[in-house]
Amino acid sequence: VSKMLLDGVAHVSFVQDALDGILSLVGNTTDATIDSSPEIALLQQGPAGIALLQKQQNANGTNHTSLESLTPLIMSAVHNVLQTVVEKVNTTLNDLLVKIKPALLQVGTWMLQFGNKIQAGIEAFSATLDKVQKIFDQIMSQLHGKGGNEELMLNQTFNLFDVTEDGLISAEDLKDVATLYSITALQGDLSDQLVK
């Protein structure tokens, strides 16, 4: 399956190159159409070219406006270019689907066959990891005990919340702490409610 997927990736690269070639073909076809049609070449020259085209039509005795007489020519050229491009894109994308289909079918089979087993294994591993974490936390708390830094810890924690350093923790202090440390639980009206 790895080989099939690698072949699929290689074919995607081929499709990208083919699409680049198609865009180049569109440009080349457009250039060839412009070169073969003096009327379209004149349109590319801007207002001066349009004026010259109108003079030519008046000299030939045509009563159509320049756009009316060019419409069939332009539509034909656009239709031919688009038809060629669509055929090339269709062929290339069909080739891509043919190349990548076996790999996708195999991946789908594996998902159906092993998906539930893998999910159950991940869930069991997660539950085991949670149990190990709880055991580790219990062992660490028994090893270290309470410690002698409780007073220092309370003082430093209080100082974190006493932003105005006035010896009190006000609702405004809690709002400032919420902003400073991005604590969403303290933002809004909750700070006022906690102080009351």
mmCIF file with all atom_site columns, N, CA and C in Angstrom, residues 36-101:
data_model
loop_
_atom_site.group_PDB
_atom_site.id
_atom_site.type_symbol
_atom_site.label_atom_id
_atom_site.label_alt_id
_atom_site.label_comp_id
_atom_site.label_asym_id
_atom_site.label_entity_id
_atom_site.label_seq_id
_atom_site.pdbx_PDB_ins_code
_atom_site.Cartn_x
_atom_site.Cartn_y
_atom_site.Cartn_z
_atom_site.occupancy
_atom_site.B_iso_or_equiv
_atom_site.pdbx_formal_charge
_atom_site.auth_seq_id
_atom_site.auth_comp_id
_atom_site.auth_asym_id
_atom_site.auth_atom_id
_atom_site.pdbx_PDB_model_num
ATOM 1   N N  . SER A 1 36  ? -3.008  34.843 -35.830 1.00 0.00 ? 36  SER A N  1
ATOM 2   C CA . SER A 1 36  ? -3.696  34.485 -37.071 1.00 0.00 ? 36  SER A CA 1
ATOM 3   C C  . SER A 1 36  ? -4.844  35.437 -37.403 1.00 0.00 ? 36  SER A C  1
ATOM 4   N N  . SER A 1 37  ? -5.195  36.308 -36.475 1.00 0.00 ? 37  SER A N  1
ATOM 5   C CA . SER A 1 37  ? -6.323  37.201 -36.710 1.00 0.00 ? 37  SER A CA 1
ATOM 6   C C  . SER A 1 37  ? -5.883  38.653 -36.524 1.00 0.00 ? 37  SER A C  1
ATOM 7   N N  . PRO A 1 38  ? -5.780  39.398 -37.616 1.00 0.00 ? 38  PRO A N  1
ATOM 8   C CA . PRO A 1 38  ? -5.362  40.794 -37.492 1.00 0.00 ? 38  PRO A CA 1
ATOM 9   C C  . PRO A 1 38  ? -6.357  41.631 -36.687 1.00 0.00 ? 38  PRO A C  1
ATOM 10  N N  . GLU A 1 39  ? -7.626  41.241 -36.722 1.00 0.00 ? 39  GLU A N  1
ATOM 11  C CA . GLU A 1 39  ? -8.628  42.004 -35.982 1.00 0.00 ? 39  GLU A CA 1
ATOM 12  C C  . GLU A 1 39  ? -8.377  41.920 -34.471 1.00 0.00 ? 39  GLU A C  1
ATOM 13  N N  . ILE A 1 40  ? -8.083  40.708 -33.976 1.00 0.00 ? 40  ILE A N  1
ATOM 14  C CA . ILE A 1 40  ? -7.828  40.544 -32.550 1.00 0.00 ? 40  ILE A CA 1
ATOM 15  C C  . ILE A 1 40  ? -6.517  41.222 -32.172 1.00 0.00 ? 40  ILE A C  1
ATOM 16  N N  . ALA A 1 41  ? -5.521  41.145 -33.054 1.00 0.00 ? 41  ALA A N  1
ATOM 17  C CA . ALA A 1 41  ? -4.247  41.814 -32.786 1.00 0.00 ? 41  ALA A CA 1
ATOM 18  C C  . ALA A 1 41  ? -4.453  43.314 -32.640 1.00 0.00 ? 41  ALA A C  1
ATOM 19  N N  . LEU A 1 42  ? -5.338  43.883 -33.454 1.00 0.00 ? 42  LEU A N  1
ATOM 20  C CA . LEU A 1 42  ? -5.625  45.321 -33.349 1.00 0.00 ? 42  LEU A CA 1
ATOM 21  C C  . LEU A 1 42  ? -6.318  45.646 -32.020 1.00 0.00 ? 42  LEU A C  1
ATOM 22  N N  . LEU A 1 43  ? -7.179  44.745 -31.541 1.00 0.00 ? 43  LEU A N  1
ATOM 23  C CA . LEU A 1 43  ? -7.857  44.990 -30.272 1.00 0.00 ? 43  LEU A CA 1
ATOM 24  C C  . LEU A 1 43  ? -6.873  45.074 -29.107 1.00 0.00 ? 43  LEU A C  1
ATOM 25  N N  . GLN A 1 44  ? -5.754  44.360 -29.206 1.00 0.00 ? 44  GLN A N  1
ATOM 26  C CA . GLN A 1 44  ? -4.768  44.386 -28.135 1.00 0.00 ? 44  GLN A CA 1
ATOM 27  C C  . GLN A 1 44  ? -4.029  45.715 -28.075 1.00 0.00 ? 44  GLN A C  1
ATOM 28  N N  . GLN A 1 45  ? -4.106  46.520 -29.094 1.00 0.00 ? 45  GLN A N  1
ATOM 29  C CA . GLN A 1 45  ? -3.375  47.786 -29.123 1.00 0.00 ? 45  GLN A CA 1
ATOM 30  C C  . GLN A 1 45  ? -4.132  48.904 -28.415 1.00 0.00 ? 45  GLN A C  1
ATOM 31  N N  . GLY A 1 46  ? -5.279  48.604 -27.863 1.00 0.00 ? 46  GLY A N  1
ATOM 32  C CA . GLY A 1 46  ? -6.023  49.600 -27.116 1.00 0.00 ? 46  GLY A CA 1
ATOM 33  C C  . GLY A 1 46  ? -6.884  50.472 -28.009 1.00 0.00 ? 46  GLY A C  1
ATOM 34  N N  . PRO A 1 47  ? -7.164  51.705 -27.552 1.00 0.00 ? 47  PRO A N  1
ATOM 35  C CA . PRO A 1 47  ? -8.056  52.597 -28.310 1.00 0.00 ? 47  PRO A CA 1
ATOM 36  C C  . PRO A 1 47  ? -7.579  52.876 -29.733 1.00 0.00 ? 47  PRO A C  1
ATOM 37  N N  . ALA A 1 48  ? -6.274  53.010 -29.930 1.00 0.00 ? 48  ALA A N  1
ATOM 38  C CA . ALA A 1 48  ? -5.754  53.291 -31.275 1.00 0.00 ? 48  ALA A CA 1
ATOM 39  C C  . ALA A 1 48  ? -6.040  52.114 -32.211 1.00 0.00 ? 48  ALA A C  1
ATOM 40  N N  . GLY A 1 49  ? -5.894  50.902 -31.702 1.00 0.00 ? 49  GLY A N  1
ATOM 41  C CA . GLY A 1 49  ? -6.168  49.718 -32.509 1.00 0.00 ? 49  GLY A CA 1
ATOM 42  C C  . GLY A 1 49  ? -7.642  49.594 -32.842 1.00 0.00 ? 49  GLY A C  1
ATOM 43  N N  . ILE A 1 50  ? -8.504  49.918 -31.888 1.00 0.00 ? 50  ILE A N  1
ATOM 44  C CA . ILE A 1 50  ? -9.956  49.860 -32.123 1.00 0.00 ? 50  ILE A CA 1
ATOM 45  C C  . ILE A 1 50  ? -10.343 50.889 -33.187 1.00 0.00 ? 50  ILE A C  1
ATOM 46  N N  . ALA A 1 51  ? -9.751  52.078 -33.104 1.00 0.00 ? 51  ALA A N  1
ATOM 47  C CA . ALA A 1 51  ? -10.040 53.118 -34.106 1.00 0.00 ? 51  ALA A CA 1
ATOM 48  C C  . ALA A 1 51  ? -9.601  52.661 -35.491 1.00 0.00 ? 51  ALA A C  1
ATOM 49  N N  . LEU A 1 52  ? -8.427  52.047 -35.564 1.00 0.00 ? 52  LEU A N  1
ATOM 50  C CA . LEU A 1 52  ? -7.933  51.545 -36.857 1.00 0.00 ? 52  LEU A CA 1
ATOM 51  C C  . LEU A 1 52  ? -8.841  50.445 -37.390 1.00 0.00 ? 52  LEU A C  1
ATOM 52  N N  . LEU A 1 53  ? -9.310  49.572 -36.504 1.00 0.00 ? 53  LEU A N  1
ATOM 53  C CA . LEU A 1 53  ? -10.225 48.502 -36.904 1.00 0.00 ? 53  LEU A CA 1
ATOM 54  C C  . LEU A 1 53  ? -11.532 49.077 -37.440 1.00 0.00 ? 53  LEU A C  1
ATOM 55  N N  . GLN A 1 54  ? -12.049 50.124 -36.793 1.00 0.00 ? 54  GLN A N  1
ATOM 56  C CA . GLN A 1 54  ? -13.279 50.763 -37.265 1.00 0.00 ? 54  GLN A CA 1
ATOM 57  C C  . GLN A 1 54  ? -13.069 51.404 -38.644 1.00 0.00 ? 54  GLN A C  1
ATOM 58  N N  . LYS A 1 55  ? -11.907 51.988 -38.862 1.00 0.00 ? 55  LYS A N  1
ATOM 59  C CA . LYS A 1 55  ? -11.605 52.593 -40.179 1.00 0.00 ? 55  LYS A CA 1
ATOM 60  C C  . LYS A 1 55  ? -11.587 51.510 -41.255 1.00 0.00 ? 55  LYS A C  1
ATOM 61  N N  . GLN A 1 56  ? -10.981 50.348 -40.915 1.00 0.00 ? 56  GLN A N  1
ATOM 62  C CA . GLN A 1 56  ? -10.937 49.248 -41.878 1.00 0.00 ? 56  GLN A CA 1
ATOM 63  C C  . GLN A 1 56  ? -12.348 48.769 -42.215 1.00 0.00 ? 56  GLN A C  1
ATOM 64  N N  . GLN A 1 57  ? -13.188 48.660 -41.204 1.00 0.00 ? 57  GLN A N  1
ATOM 65  C CA . GLN A 1 57  ? -14.558 48.191 -41.434 1.00 0.00 ? 57  GLN A CA 1
ATOM 66  C C  . GLN A 1 57  ? -15.334 49.208 -42.271 1.00 0.00 ? 57  GLN A C  1
ATOM 67  N N  . ASN A 1 58  ? -15.143 50.486 -41.989 1.00 0.00 ? 58  ASN A N  1
ATOM 68  C CA . ASN A 1 58  ? -15.830 51.519 -42.769 1.00 0.00 ? 58  ASN A CA 1
ATOM 69  C C  . ASN A 1 58  ? -15.353 51.508 -44.215 1.00 0.00 ? 58  ASN A C  1
ATOM 70  N N  . ALA A 1 59  ? -14.055 51.259 -44.396 1.00 0.00 ? 59  ALA A N  1
ATOM 71  C CA . ALA A 1 59  ? -13.510 51.205 -45.756 1.00 0.00 ? 59  ALA A CA 1
ATOM 72  C C  . ALA A 1 59  ? -14.047 50.000 -46.510 1.00 0.00 ? 59  ALA A C  1
ATOM 73  N N  . ASN A 1 60  ? -14.307 48.905 -45.789 1.00 0.00 ? 60  ASN A N  1
ATOM 74  C CA . ASN A 1 60  ? -14.844 47.697 -46.418 1.00 0.00 ? 60  ASN A CA 1
ATOM 75  C C  . ASN A 1 60  ? -16.352 47.790 -46.620 1.00 0.00 ? 60  ASN A C  1
ATOM 76  N N  . GLY A 1 61  ? -16.955 48.818 -46.057 1.00 0.00 ? 61  GLY A N  1
ATOM 77  C CA . GLY A 1 61  ? -18.389 49.004 -46.226 1.00 0.00 ? 61  GLY A CA 1
ATOM 78  C C  . GLY A 1 61  ? -19.229 48.206 -45.250 1.00 0.00 ? 61  GLY A C  1
ATOM 79  N N  . THR A 1 62  ? -18.632 47.689 -44.138 1.00 0.00 ? 62  THR A N  1
ATOM 80  C CA . THR A 1 62  ? -19.416 46.954 -43.144 1.00 0.00 ? 62  THR A CA 1
ATOM 81  C C  . THR A 1 62  ? -20.098 47.955 -42.227 1.00 0.00 ? 62  THR A C  1
ATOM 82  N N  . ASN A 1 63  ? -21.347 47.665 -41.902 1.00 0.00 ? 63  ASN A N  1
ATOM 83  C CA . ASN A 1 63  ? -22.114 48.554 -41.037 1.00 0.00 ? 63  ASN A CA 1
ATOM 84  C C  . ASN A 1 63  ? -22.137 48.082 -39.590 1.00 0.00 ? 63  ASN A C  1
ATOM 85  N N  . HIS A 1 64  ? -21.505 46.949 -39.317 1.00 0.00 ? 64  HIS A N  1
ATOM 86  C CA . HIS A 1 64  ? -21.501 46.420 -37.949 1.00 0.00 ? 64  HIS A CA 1
ATOM 87  C C  . HIS A 1 64  ? -20.507 47.192 -37.102 1.00 0.00 ? 64  HIS A C  1
ATOM 88  N N  . THR A 1 65  ? -20.784 47.235 -35.826 1.00 0.00 ? 65  THR A N  1
ATOM 89  C CA . THR A 1 65  ? -19.784 47.792 -34.917 1.00 0.00 ? 65  THR A CA 1
ATOM 90  C C  . THR A 1 65  ? -18.654 46.781 -34.802 1.00 0.00 ? 65  THR A C  1
ATOM 91  N N  . SER A 1 66  ? -17.515 47.216 -34.328 1.00 0.00 ? 66  SER A N  1
ATOM 92  C CA . SER A 1 66  ? -16.346 46.340 -34.275 1.00 0.00 ? 66  SER A CA 1
ATOM 93  C C  . SER A 1 66  ? -16.591 45.124 -33.380 1.00 0.00 ? 66  SER A C  1
ATOM 94  N N  . LEU A 1 67  ? -17.285 45.317 -32.289 1.00 0.00 ? 67  LEU A N  1
ATOM 95  C CA . LEU A 1 67  ? -17.527 44.196 -31.399 1.00 0.00 ? 67  LEU A CA 1
ATOM 96  C C  . LEU A 1 67  ? -18.487 43.180 -32.007 1.00 0.00 ? 67  LEU A C  1
ATOM 97  N N  . GLU A 1 68  ? -19.486 43.653 -32.726 1.00 0.00 ? 68  GLU A N  1
ATOM 98  C CA . GLU A 1 68  ? -20.444 42.720 -33.338 1.00 0.00 ? 68  GLU A CA 1
ATOM 99  C C  . GLU A 1 68  ? -19.766 41.840 -34.374 1.00 0.00 ? 68  GLU A C  1
ATOM 100 N N  . SER A 1 69  ? -18.853 42.401 -35.147 1.00 0.00 ? 69  SER A N  1
ATOM 101 C CA . SER A 1 69  ? -18.203 41.602 -36.188 1.00 0.00 ? 69  SER A CA 1
ATOM 102 C C  . SER A 1 69  ? -17.147 40.665 -35.604 1.00 0.00 ? 69  SER A C  1
ATOM 103 N N  . LEU A 1 70  ? -16.588 41.015 -34.465 1.00 0.00 ? 70  LEU A N  1
ATOM 104 C CA . LEU A 1 70  ? -15.562 40.177 -33.867 1.00 0.00 ? 70  LEU A CA 1
ATOM 105 C C  . LEU A 1 70  ? -16.130 39.096 -32.942 1.00 0.00 ? 70  LEU A C  1
ATOM 106 N N  . THR A 1 71  ? -17.371 39.242 -32.539 1.00 0.00 ? 71  THR A N  1
ATOM 107 C CA . THR A 1 71  ? -17.948 38.309 -31.580 1.00 0.00 ? 71  THR A CA 1
ATOM 108 C C  . THR A 1 71  ? -17.857 36.856 -32.044 1.00 0.00 ? 71  THR A C  1
ATOM 109 N N  . PRO A 1 72  ? -18.256 36.516 -33.268 1.00 0.00 ? 72  PRO A N  1
ATOM 110 C CA . PRO A 1 72  ? -18.142 35.103 -33.672 1.00 0.00 ? 72  PRO A CA 1
ATOM 111 C C  . PRO A 1 72  ? -16.696 34.608 -33.681 1.00 0.00 ? 72  PRO A C  1
ATOM 112 N N  . LEU A 1 73  ? -15.774 35.446 -34.094 1.00 0.00 ? 73  LEU A N  1
ATOM 113 C CA . LEU A 1 73  ? -14.370 35.051 -34.148 1.00 0.00 ? 73  LEU A CA 1
ATOM 114 C C  . LEU A 1 73  ? -13.829 34.787 -32.733 1.00 0.00 ? 73  LEU A C  1
ATOM 115 N N  . ILE A 1 74  ? -14.112 35.698 -31.824 1.00 0.00 ? 74  ILE A N  1
ATOM 116 C CA . ILE A 1 74  ? -13.631 35.554 -30.454 1.00 0.00 ? 74  ILE A CA 1
ATOM 117 C C  . ILE A 1 74  ? -14.277 34.338 -29.783 1.00 0.00 ? 74  ILE A C  1
ATOM 118 N N  . MET A 1 75  ? -15.584 34.183 -29.962 1.00 0.00 ? 75  MET A N  1
ATOM 119 C CA . MET A 1 75  ? -16.284 33.050 -29.349 1.00 0.00 ? 75  MET A CA 1
ATOM 120 C C  . MET A 1 75  ? -15.762 31.723 -29.867 1.00 0.00 ? 75  MET A C  1
ATOM 121 N N  . SER A 1 76  ? -15.467 31.655 -31.135 1.00 0.00 ? 76  SER A N  1
ATOM 122 C CA . SER A 1 76  ? -14.933 30.429 -31.722 1.00 0.00 ? 76  SER A CA 1
ATOM 123 C C  . SER A 1 76  ? -13.561 30.106 -31.138 1.00 0.00 ? 76  SER A C  1
ATOM 124 N N  . ALA A 1 77  ? -12.717 31.120 -31.036 1.00 0.00 ? 77  ALA A N  1
ATOM 125 C CA . ALA A 1 77  ? -11.372 30.897 -30.488 1.00 0.00 ? 77  ALA A CA 1
ATOM 126 C C  . ALA A 1 77  ? -11.446 30.460 -29.025 1.00 0.00 ? 77  ALA A C  1
ATOM 127 N N  . VAL A 1 78  ? -12.289 31.120 -28.260 1.00 0.00 ? 78  VAL A N  1
ATOM 128 C CA . VAL A 1 78  ? -12.433 30.766 -26.839 1.00 0.00 ? 78  VAL A CA 1
ATOM 129 C C  . VAL A 1 78  ? -12.989 29.352 -26.702 1.00 0.00 ? 78  VAL A C  1
ATOM 130 N N  . HIS A 1 79  ? -13.989 29.011 -27.511 1.00 0.00 ? 79  HIS A N  1
ATOM 131 C CA . HIS A 1 79  ? -14.577 27.679 -27.462 1.00 0.00 ? 79  HIS A CA 1
ATOM 132 C C  . HIS A 1 79  ? -13.526 26.612 -27.774 1.00 0.00 ? 79  HIS A C  1
ATOM 133 N N  . ASN A 1 80  ? -12.729 26.823 -28.801 1.00 0.00 ? 80  ASN A N  1
ATOM 134 C CA . ASN A 1 80  ? -11.708 25.836 -29.176 1.00 0.00 ? 80  ASN A CA 1
ATOM 135 C C  . ASN A 1 80  ? -10.675 25.649 -28.068 1.00 0.00 ? 80  ASN A C  1
ATOM 136 N N  . VAL A 1 81  ? -10.231 26.745 -27.481 1.00 0.00 ? 81  VAL A N  1
ATOM 137 C CA . VAL A 1 81  ? -9.236  26.661 -26.417 1.00 0.00 ? 81  VAL A CA 1
ATOM 138 C C  . VAL A 1 81  ? -9.823  25.941 -25.209 1.00 0.00 ? 81  VAL A C  1
ATOM 139 N N  . LEU A 1 82  ? -11.025 26.324 -24.804 1.00 0.00 ? 82  LEU A N  1
ATOM 140 C CA . LEU A 1 82  ? -11.641 25.699 -23.639 1.00 0.00 ? 82  LEU A CA 1
ATOM 141 C C  . LEU A 1 82  ? -11.918 24.219 -23.866 1.00 0.00 ? 82  LEU A C  1
ATOM 142 N N  . GLN A 1 83  ? -12.341 23.856 -25.054 1.00 0.00 ? 83  GLN A N  1
ATOM 143 C CA . GLN A 1 83  ? -12.605 22.449 -25.341 1.00 0.00 ? 83  GLN A CA 1
ATOM 144 C C  . GLN A 1 83  ? -11.318 21.635 -25.225 1.00 0.00 ? 83  GLN A C  1
ATOM 145 N N  . THR A 1 84  ? -10.219 22.140 -25.744 1.00 0.00 ? 84  THR A N  1
ATOM 146 C CA . THR A 1 84  ? -8.934  21.450 -25.646 1.00 0.00 ? 84  THR A CA 1
ATOM 147 C C  . THR A 1 84  ? -8.494  21.318 -24.194 1.00 0.00 ? 84  THR A C  1
ATOM 148 N N  . VAL A 1 85  ? -8.644  22.396 -23.435 1.00 0.00 ? 85  VAL A N  1
ATOM 149 C CA . VAL A 1 85  ? -8.222  22.389 -22.032 1.00 0.00 ? 85  VAL A CA 1
ATOM 150 C C  . VAL A 1 85  ? -9.064  21.417 -21.221 1.00 0.00 ? 85  VAL A C  1
ATOM 151 N N  . VAL A 1 86  ? -10.364 21.447 -21.392 1.00 0.00 ? 86  VAL A N  1
ATOM 152 C CA . VAL A 1 86  ? -11.250 20.562 -20.629 1.00 0.00 ? 86  VAL A CA 1
ATOM 153 C C  . VAL A 1 86  ? -10.956 19.103 -20.953 1.00 0.00 ? 86  VAL A C  1
ATOM 154 N N  . GLU A 1 87  ? -10.718 18.781 -22.211 1.00 0.00 ? 87  GLU A N  1
ATOM 155 C CA . GLU A 1 87  ? -10.394 17.399 -22.582 1.00 0.00 ? 87  GLU A CA 1
ATOM 156 C C  . GLU A 1 87  ? -9.100  16.945 -21.913 1.00 0.00 ? 87  GLU A C  1
ATOM 157 N N  . LYS A 1 88  ? -8.095  17.805 -21.907 1.00 0.00 ? 88  LYS A N  1
ATOM 158 C CA . LYS A 1 88  ? -6.805  17.454 -21.308 1.00 0.00 ? 88  LYS A CA 1
ATOM 159 C C  . LYS A 1 88  ? -6.940  17.288 -19.786 1.00 0.00 ? 88  LYS A C  1
ATOM 160 N N  . VAL A 1 89  ? -7.656  18.204 -19.135 1.00 0.00 ? 89  VAL A N  1
ATOM 161 C CA . VAL A 1 89  ? -7.861  18.110 -17.685 1.00 0.00 ? 89  VAL A CA 1
ATOM 162 C C  . VAL A 1 89  ? -8.640  16.838 -17.349 1.00 0.00 ? 89  VAL A C  1
ATOM 163 N N  . ASN A 1 90  ? -9.677  16.547 -18.099 1.00 0.00 ? 90  ASN A N  1
ATOM 164 C CA . ASN A 1 90  ? -10.497 15.355 -17.864 1.00 0.00 ? 90  ASN A CA 1
ATOM 165 C C  . ASN A 1 90  ? -9.650  14.091 -17.980 1.00 0.00 ? 90  ASN A C  1
ATOM 166 N N  . THR A 1 91  ? -8.843  14.000 -19.002 1.00 0.00 ? 91  THR A N  1
ATOM 167 C CA . THR A 1 91  ? -7.990  12.827 -19.202 1.00 0.00 ? 91  THR A CA 1
ATOM 168 C C  . THR A 1 91  ? -6.993  12.686 -18.061 1.00 0.00 ? 91  THR A C  1
ATOM 169 N N  . THR A 1 92  ? -6.369  13.777 -17.668 1.00 0.00 ? 92  THR A N  1
ATOM 170 C CA . THR A 1 92  ? -5.353  13.732 -16.617 1.00 0.00 ? 92  THR A CA 1
ATOM 171 C C  . THR A 1 92  ? -5.966  13.360 -15.276 1.00 0.00 ? 92  THR A C  1
ATOM 172 N N  . LEU A 1 93  ? -7.120  13.917 -14.943 1.00 0.00 ? 93  LEU A N  1
ATOM 173 C CA . LEU A 1 93  ? -7.760  13.593 -13.667 1.00 0.00 ? 93  LEU A CA 1
ATOM 174 C C  . LEU A 1 93  ? -8.259  12.149 -13.644 1.00 0.00 ? 93  LEU A C  1
ATOM 175 N N  . ASN A 1 94  ? -8.750  11.657 -14.775 1.00 0.00 ? 94  ASN A N  1
ATOM 176 C CA . ASN A 1 94  ? -9.155  10.243 -14.838 1.00 0.00 ? 94  ASN A CA 1
ATOM 177 C C  . ASN A 1 94  ? -7.959  9.334  -14.620 1.00 0.00 ? 94  ASN A C  1
ATOM 178 N N  . ASP A 1 95  ? -6.817  9.684  -15.199 1.00 0.00 ? 95  ASP A N  1
ATOM 179 C CA . ASP A 1 95  ? -5.596  8.900  -14.975 1.00 0.00 ? 95  ASP A CA 1
ATOM 180 C C  . ASP A 1 95  ? -5.211  8.907  -13.496 1.00 0.00 ? 95  ASP A C  1
ATOM 181 N N  . LEU A 1 96  ? -5.339  10.075 -12.847 1.00 0.00 ? 96  LEU A N  1
ATOM 182 C CA . LEU A 1 96  ? -5.026  10.171 -11.425 1.00 0.00 ? 96  LEU A CA 1
ATOM 183 C C  . LEU A 1 96  ? -5.934  9.256  -10.609 1.00 0.00 ? 96  LEU A C  1
ATOM 184 N N  . LEU A 1 97  ? -7.223  9.274  -10.892 1.00 0.00 ? 97  LEU A N  1
ATOM 185 C CA . LEU A 1 97  ? -8.157  8.424  -10.149 1.00 0.00 ? 97  LEU A CA 1
ATOM 186 C C  . LEU A 1 97  ? -7.853  6.948  -10.345 1.00 0.00 ? 97  LEU A C  1
ATOM 187 N N  . VAL A 1 98  ? -7.485  6.570  -11.548 1.00 0.00 ? 98  VAL A N  1
ATOM 188 C CA . VAL A 1 98  ? -7.152  5.170  -11.816 1.00 0.00 ? 98  VAL A CA 1
ATOM 189 C C  . VAL A 1 98  ? -5.916  4.764  -11.014 1.00 0.00 ? 98  VAL A C  1
ATOM 190 N N  . LYS A 1 99  ? -4.928  5.647  -10.932 1.00 0.00 ? 99  LYS A N  1
ATOM 191 C CA . LYS A 1 99  ? -3.685  5.320  -10.231 1.00 0.00 ? 99  LYS A CA 1
ATOM 192 C C  . LYS A 1 99  ? -3.880  5.253  -8.714  1.00 0.00 ? 99  LYS A C  1
ATOM 193 N N  . ILE A 1 100 ? -4.683  6.148  -8.157  1.00 0.00 ? 100 ILE A N  1
ATOM 194 C CA . ILE A 1 100 ? -4.784  6.259  -6.702  1.00 0.00 ? 100 ILE A CA 1
ATOM 195 C C  . ILE A 1 100 ? -5.903  5.392  -6.110  1.00 0.00 ? 100 ILE A C  1
ATOM 196 N N  . LYS A 1 101 ? -6.815  4.908  -6.934  1.00 0.00 ? 101 LYS A N  1
ATOM 197 C CA . LYS A 1 101 ? -7.966  4.143  -6.447  1.00 0.00 ? 101 LYS A CA 1
ATOM 198 C C  . LYS A 1 101 ? -7.573  2.900  -5.654  1.00 0.00 ? 101 LYS A C  1
#
